[in-house]
Amino acid sequence: MQGRFTFEYAVIRIVPRVEREEFFNVGVIMFCKRKNT
C-alpha cells in the first residue's frame, strides 16, 4: 500500500492546577521522517 508513513507525536498540555490533576490539551506536534528510496 502506498502513502503509509510512520509519525511521532507529542501532545501539548496546559496544567493550571497540578494538585487537582486538571489539564487541557492545546496542541499537537507531529513529526514524520520519510526515507528516500
PDB file of N, CA and C in Angstrom:
ATOM      1  N   MET A   1       0.844  -1.178   0.000  1.00  0.00           N
ATOM      2  CA  MET A   1       0.000   0.000   0.000  1.00  0.00           C
ATOM      3  C   MET A   1       0.889   1.241   0.000  1.00  0.00           C
ATOM      4  N   GLN A   2       0.653   2.140  -0.917  1.00  0.00           N
ATOM      5  CA  GLN A   2       1.443   3.367  -0.999  1.00  0.00           C
ATOM      6  C   GLN A   2       0.896   4.421  -0.044  1.00  0.00           C
ATOM      7  N   GLY A   3       1.775   5.355   0.307  1.00  0.00           N
ATOM      8  CA  GLY A   3       1.352   6.501   1.095  1.00  0.00           C
ATOM      9  C   GLY A   3       1.239   6.243   2.589  1.00  0.00           C
ATOM     10  N   ARG A   4       1.844   5.179   3.086  1.00  0.00           N
ATOM     11  CA  ARG A   4       1.799   4.929   4.528  1.00  0.00           C
ATOM     12  C   ARG A   4       3.131   5.339   5.144  1.00  0.00           C
ATOM     13  N   PHE A   5       3.071   6.184   6.133  1.00  0.00           N
ATOM     14  CA  PHE A   5       4.261   6.686   6.802  1.00  0.00           C
ATOM     15  C   PHE A   5       4.092   6.561   8.311  1.00  0.00           C
ATOM     16  N   THR A   6       5.213   6.459   9.010  1.00  0.00           N
ATOM     17  CA  THR A   6       5.196   6.418  10.469  1.00  0.00           C
ATOM     18  C   THR A   6       5.360   7.831  11.002  1.00  0.00           C
ATOM     19  N   PHE A   7       4.504   8.216  11.922  1.00  0.00           N
ATOM     20  CA  PHE A   7       4.549   9.531  12.541  1.00  0.00           C
ATOM     21  C   PHE A   7       4.839   9.394  14.027  1.00  0.00           C
ATOM     22  N   GLU A   8       5.545  10.375  14.557  1.00  0.00           N
ATOM     23  CA  GLU A   8       5.714  10.514  16.001  1.00  0.00           C
ATOM     24  C   GLU A   8       4.973  11.780  16.393  1.00  0.00           C
ATOM     25  N   TYR A   9       4.411  11.790  17.602  1.00  0.00           N
ATOM     26  CA  TYR A   9       3.666  12.974  18.010  1.00  0.00           C
ATOM     27  C   TYR A   9       3.812  13.220  19.505  1.00  0.00           C
ATOM     28  N   ALA A  10       3.569  14.459  19.887  1.00  0.00           N
ATOM     29  CA  ALA A  10       3.560  14.855  21.294  1.00  0.00           C
ATOM     30  C   ALA A  10       2.369  15.777  21.503  1.00  0.00           C
ATOM     31  N   VAL A  11       1.652  15.562  22.586  1.00  0.00           N
ATOM     32  CA  VAL A  11       0.500  16.398  22.922  1.00  0.00           C
ATOM     33  C   VAL A  11       0.977  17.513  23.843  1.00  0.00           C
ATOM     34  N   ILE A  12       0.585  18.747  23.535  1.00  0.00           N
ATOM     35  CA  ILE A  12       0.935  19.900  24.367  1.00  0.00           C
ATOM     36  C   ILE A  12      -0.225  20.139  25.329  1.00  0.00           C
ATOM     37  N   ARG A  13       0.093  20.160  26.611  1.00  0.00           N
ATOM     38  CA  ARG A  13      -0.936  20.329  27.638  1.00  0.00           C
ATOM     39  C   ARG A  13      -0.638  21.543  28.501  1.00  0.00           C
ATOM     40  N   ILE A  14      -1.704  22.194  28.942  1.00  0.00           N
ATOM     41  CA  ILE A  14      -1.604  23.242  29.958  1.00  0.00           C
ATOM     42  C   ILE A  14      -2.138  22.634  31.246  1.00  0.00           C
ATOM     43  N   VAL A  15      -1.359  22.772  32.322  1.00  0.00           N
ATOM     44  CA  VAL A  15      -1.753  22.218  33.620  1.00  0.00           C
ATOM     45  C   VAL A  15      -1.896  23.381  34.601  1.00  0.00           C
ATOM     46  N   PRO A  16      -3.125  23.916  34.756  1.00  0.00           N
ATOM     47  CA  PRO A  16      -3.297  25.076  35.629  1.00  0.00           C
ATOM     48  C   PRO A  16      -3.166  24.748  37.120  1.00  0.00           C
ATOM     49  N   ARG A  17      -3.597  23.560  37.533  1.00  0.00           N
ATOM     50  CA  ARG A  17      -3.533  23.176  38.948  1.00  0.00           C
ATOM     51  C   ARG A  17      -3.117  21.718  39.049  1.00  0.00           C
ATOM     52  N   VAL A  18      -1.848  21.505  39.304  1.00  0.00           N
ATOM     53  CA  VAL A  18      -1.307  20.146  39.369  1.00  0.00           C
ATOM     54  C   VAL A  18      -1.975  19.352  40.489  1.00  0.00           C
ATOM     55  N   GLU A  19      -2.216  19.989  41.617  1.00  0.00           N
ATOM     56  CA  GLU A  19      -2.790  19.279  42.765  1.00  0.00           C
ATOM     57  C   GLU A  19      -4.204  18.766  42.488  1.00  0.00           C
ATOM     58  N   ARG A  20      -4.917  19.394  41.555  1.00  0.00           N
ATOM     59  CA  ARG A  20      -6.271  18.939  41.200  1.00  0.00           C
ATOM     60  C   ARG A  20      -6.268  18.009  39.991  1.00  0.00           C
ATOM     61  N   GLU A  21      -5.076  17.754  39.449  1.00  0.00           N
ATOM     62  CA  GLU A  21      -4.902  16.875  38.288  1.00  0.00           C
ATOM     63  C   GLU A  21      -5.746  17.322  37.093  1.00  0.00           C
ATOM     64  N   GLU A  22      -5.817  18.645  36.904  1.00  0.00           N
ATOM     65  CA  GLU A  22      -6.536  19.210  35.759  1.00  0.00           C
ATOM     66  C   GLU A  22      -5.546  19.504  34.644  1.00  0.00           C
ATOM     67  N   PHE A  23      -5.985  19.308  33.407  1.00  0.00           N
ATOM     68  CA  PHE A  23      -5.160  19.687  32.273  1.00  0.00           C
ATOM     69  C   PHE A  23      -6.046  19.919  31.063  1.00  0.00           C
ATOM     70  N   PHE A  24      -5.508  20.689  30.107  1.00  0.00           N
ATOM     71  CA  PHE A  24      -6.179  20.963  28.840  1.00  0.00           C
ATOM     72  C   PHE A  24      -5.218  20.625  27.713  1.00  0.00           C
ATOM     73  N   ASN A  25      -5.663  19.850  26.751  1.00  0.00           N
ATOM     74  CA  ASN A  25      -4.865  19.600  25.554  1.00  0.00           C
ATOM     75  C   ASN A  25      -5.029  20.805  24.638  1.00  0.00           C
ATOM     76  N   VAL A  26      -3.915  21.455  24.300  1.00  0.00           N
ATOM     77  CA  VAL A  26      -3.994  22.672  23.499  1.00  0.00           C
ATOM     78  C   VAL A  26      -3.323  22.556  22.136  1.00  0.00           C
ATOM     79  N   GLY A  27      -2.626  21.452  21.893  1.00  0.00           N
ATOM     80  CA  GLY A  27      -1.977  21.314  20.594  1.00  0.00           C
ATOM     81  C   GLY A  27      -1.288  19.980  20.436  1.00  0.00           C
ATOM     82  N   VAL A  28      -0.815  19.756  19.221  1.00  0.00           N
ATOM     83  CA  VAL A  28      -0.104  18.524  18.893  1.00  0.00           C
ATOM     84  C   VAL A  28       1.079  18.883  18.004  1.00  0.00           C
ATOM     85  N   ILE A  29       2.231  18.287  18.280  1.00  0.00           N
ATOM     86  CA  ILE A  29       3.399  18.407  17.411  1.00  0.00           C
ATOM     87  C   ILE A  29       3.561  17.066  16.715  1.00  0.00           C
ATOM     88  N   MET A  30       3.635  17.089  15.388  1.00  0.00           N
ATOM     89  CA  MET A  30       3.788  15.848  14.626  1.00  0.00           C
ATOM     90  C   MET A  30       5.094  15.879  13.849  1.00  0.00           C
ATOM     91  N   PHE A  31       5.712  14.701  13.718  1.00  0.00           N
ATOM     92  CA  PHE A  31       6.975  14.576  13.006  1.00  0.00           C
ATOM     93  C   PHE A  31       6.941  13.299  12.184  1.00  0.00           C
ATOM     94  N   CYS A  32       7.402  13.391  10.943  1.00  0.00           N
ATOM     95  CA  CYS A  32       7.488  12.217  10.081  1.00  0.00           C
ATOM     96  C   CYS A  32       8.839  12.251   9.377  1.00  0.00           C
ATOM     97  N   LYS A  33       9.661  11.269   9.656  1.00  0.00           N
ATOM     98  CA  LYS A  33      10.955  11.172   8.982  1.00  0.00           C
ATOM     99  C   LYS A  33      10.775  10.209   7.819  1.00  0.00           C
ATOM    100  N   ARG A  34      10.730  10.750   6.629  1.00  0.00           N
ATOM    101  CA  ARG A  34      10.484   9.956   5.431  1.00  0.00           C
ATOM    102  C   ARG A  34      11.803   9.535   4.818  1.00  0.00           C
ATOM    103  N   LYS A  35      11.920   8.284   4.497  1.00  0.00           N
ATOM    104  CA  LYS A  35      13.137   7.739   3.913  1.00  0.00           C
ATOM    105  C   LYS A  35      13.075   7.869   2.397  1.00  0.00           C
ATOM    106  N   ASN A  36      14.128   8.384   1.776  1.00  0.00           N
ATOM    107  CA  ASN A  36      14.195   8.473   0.317  1.00  0.00           C
ATOM    108  C   ASN A  36      14.704   7.155  -0.236  1.00  0.00           C
ATOM    109  N   THR A  37      13.872   6.481  -1.028  1.00  0.00           N
ATOM    110  CA  THR A  37      14.283   5.205  -1.625  1.00  0.00           C
ATOM    111  C   THR A  37      14.159   5.254  -3.118  1.00  0.00           C
TER     112      THR A  37
END
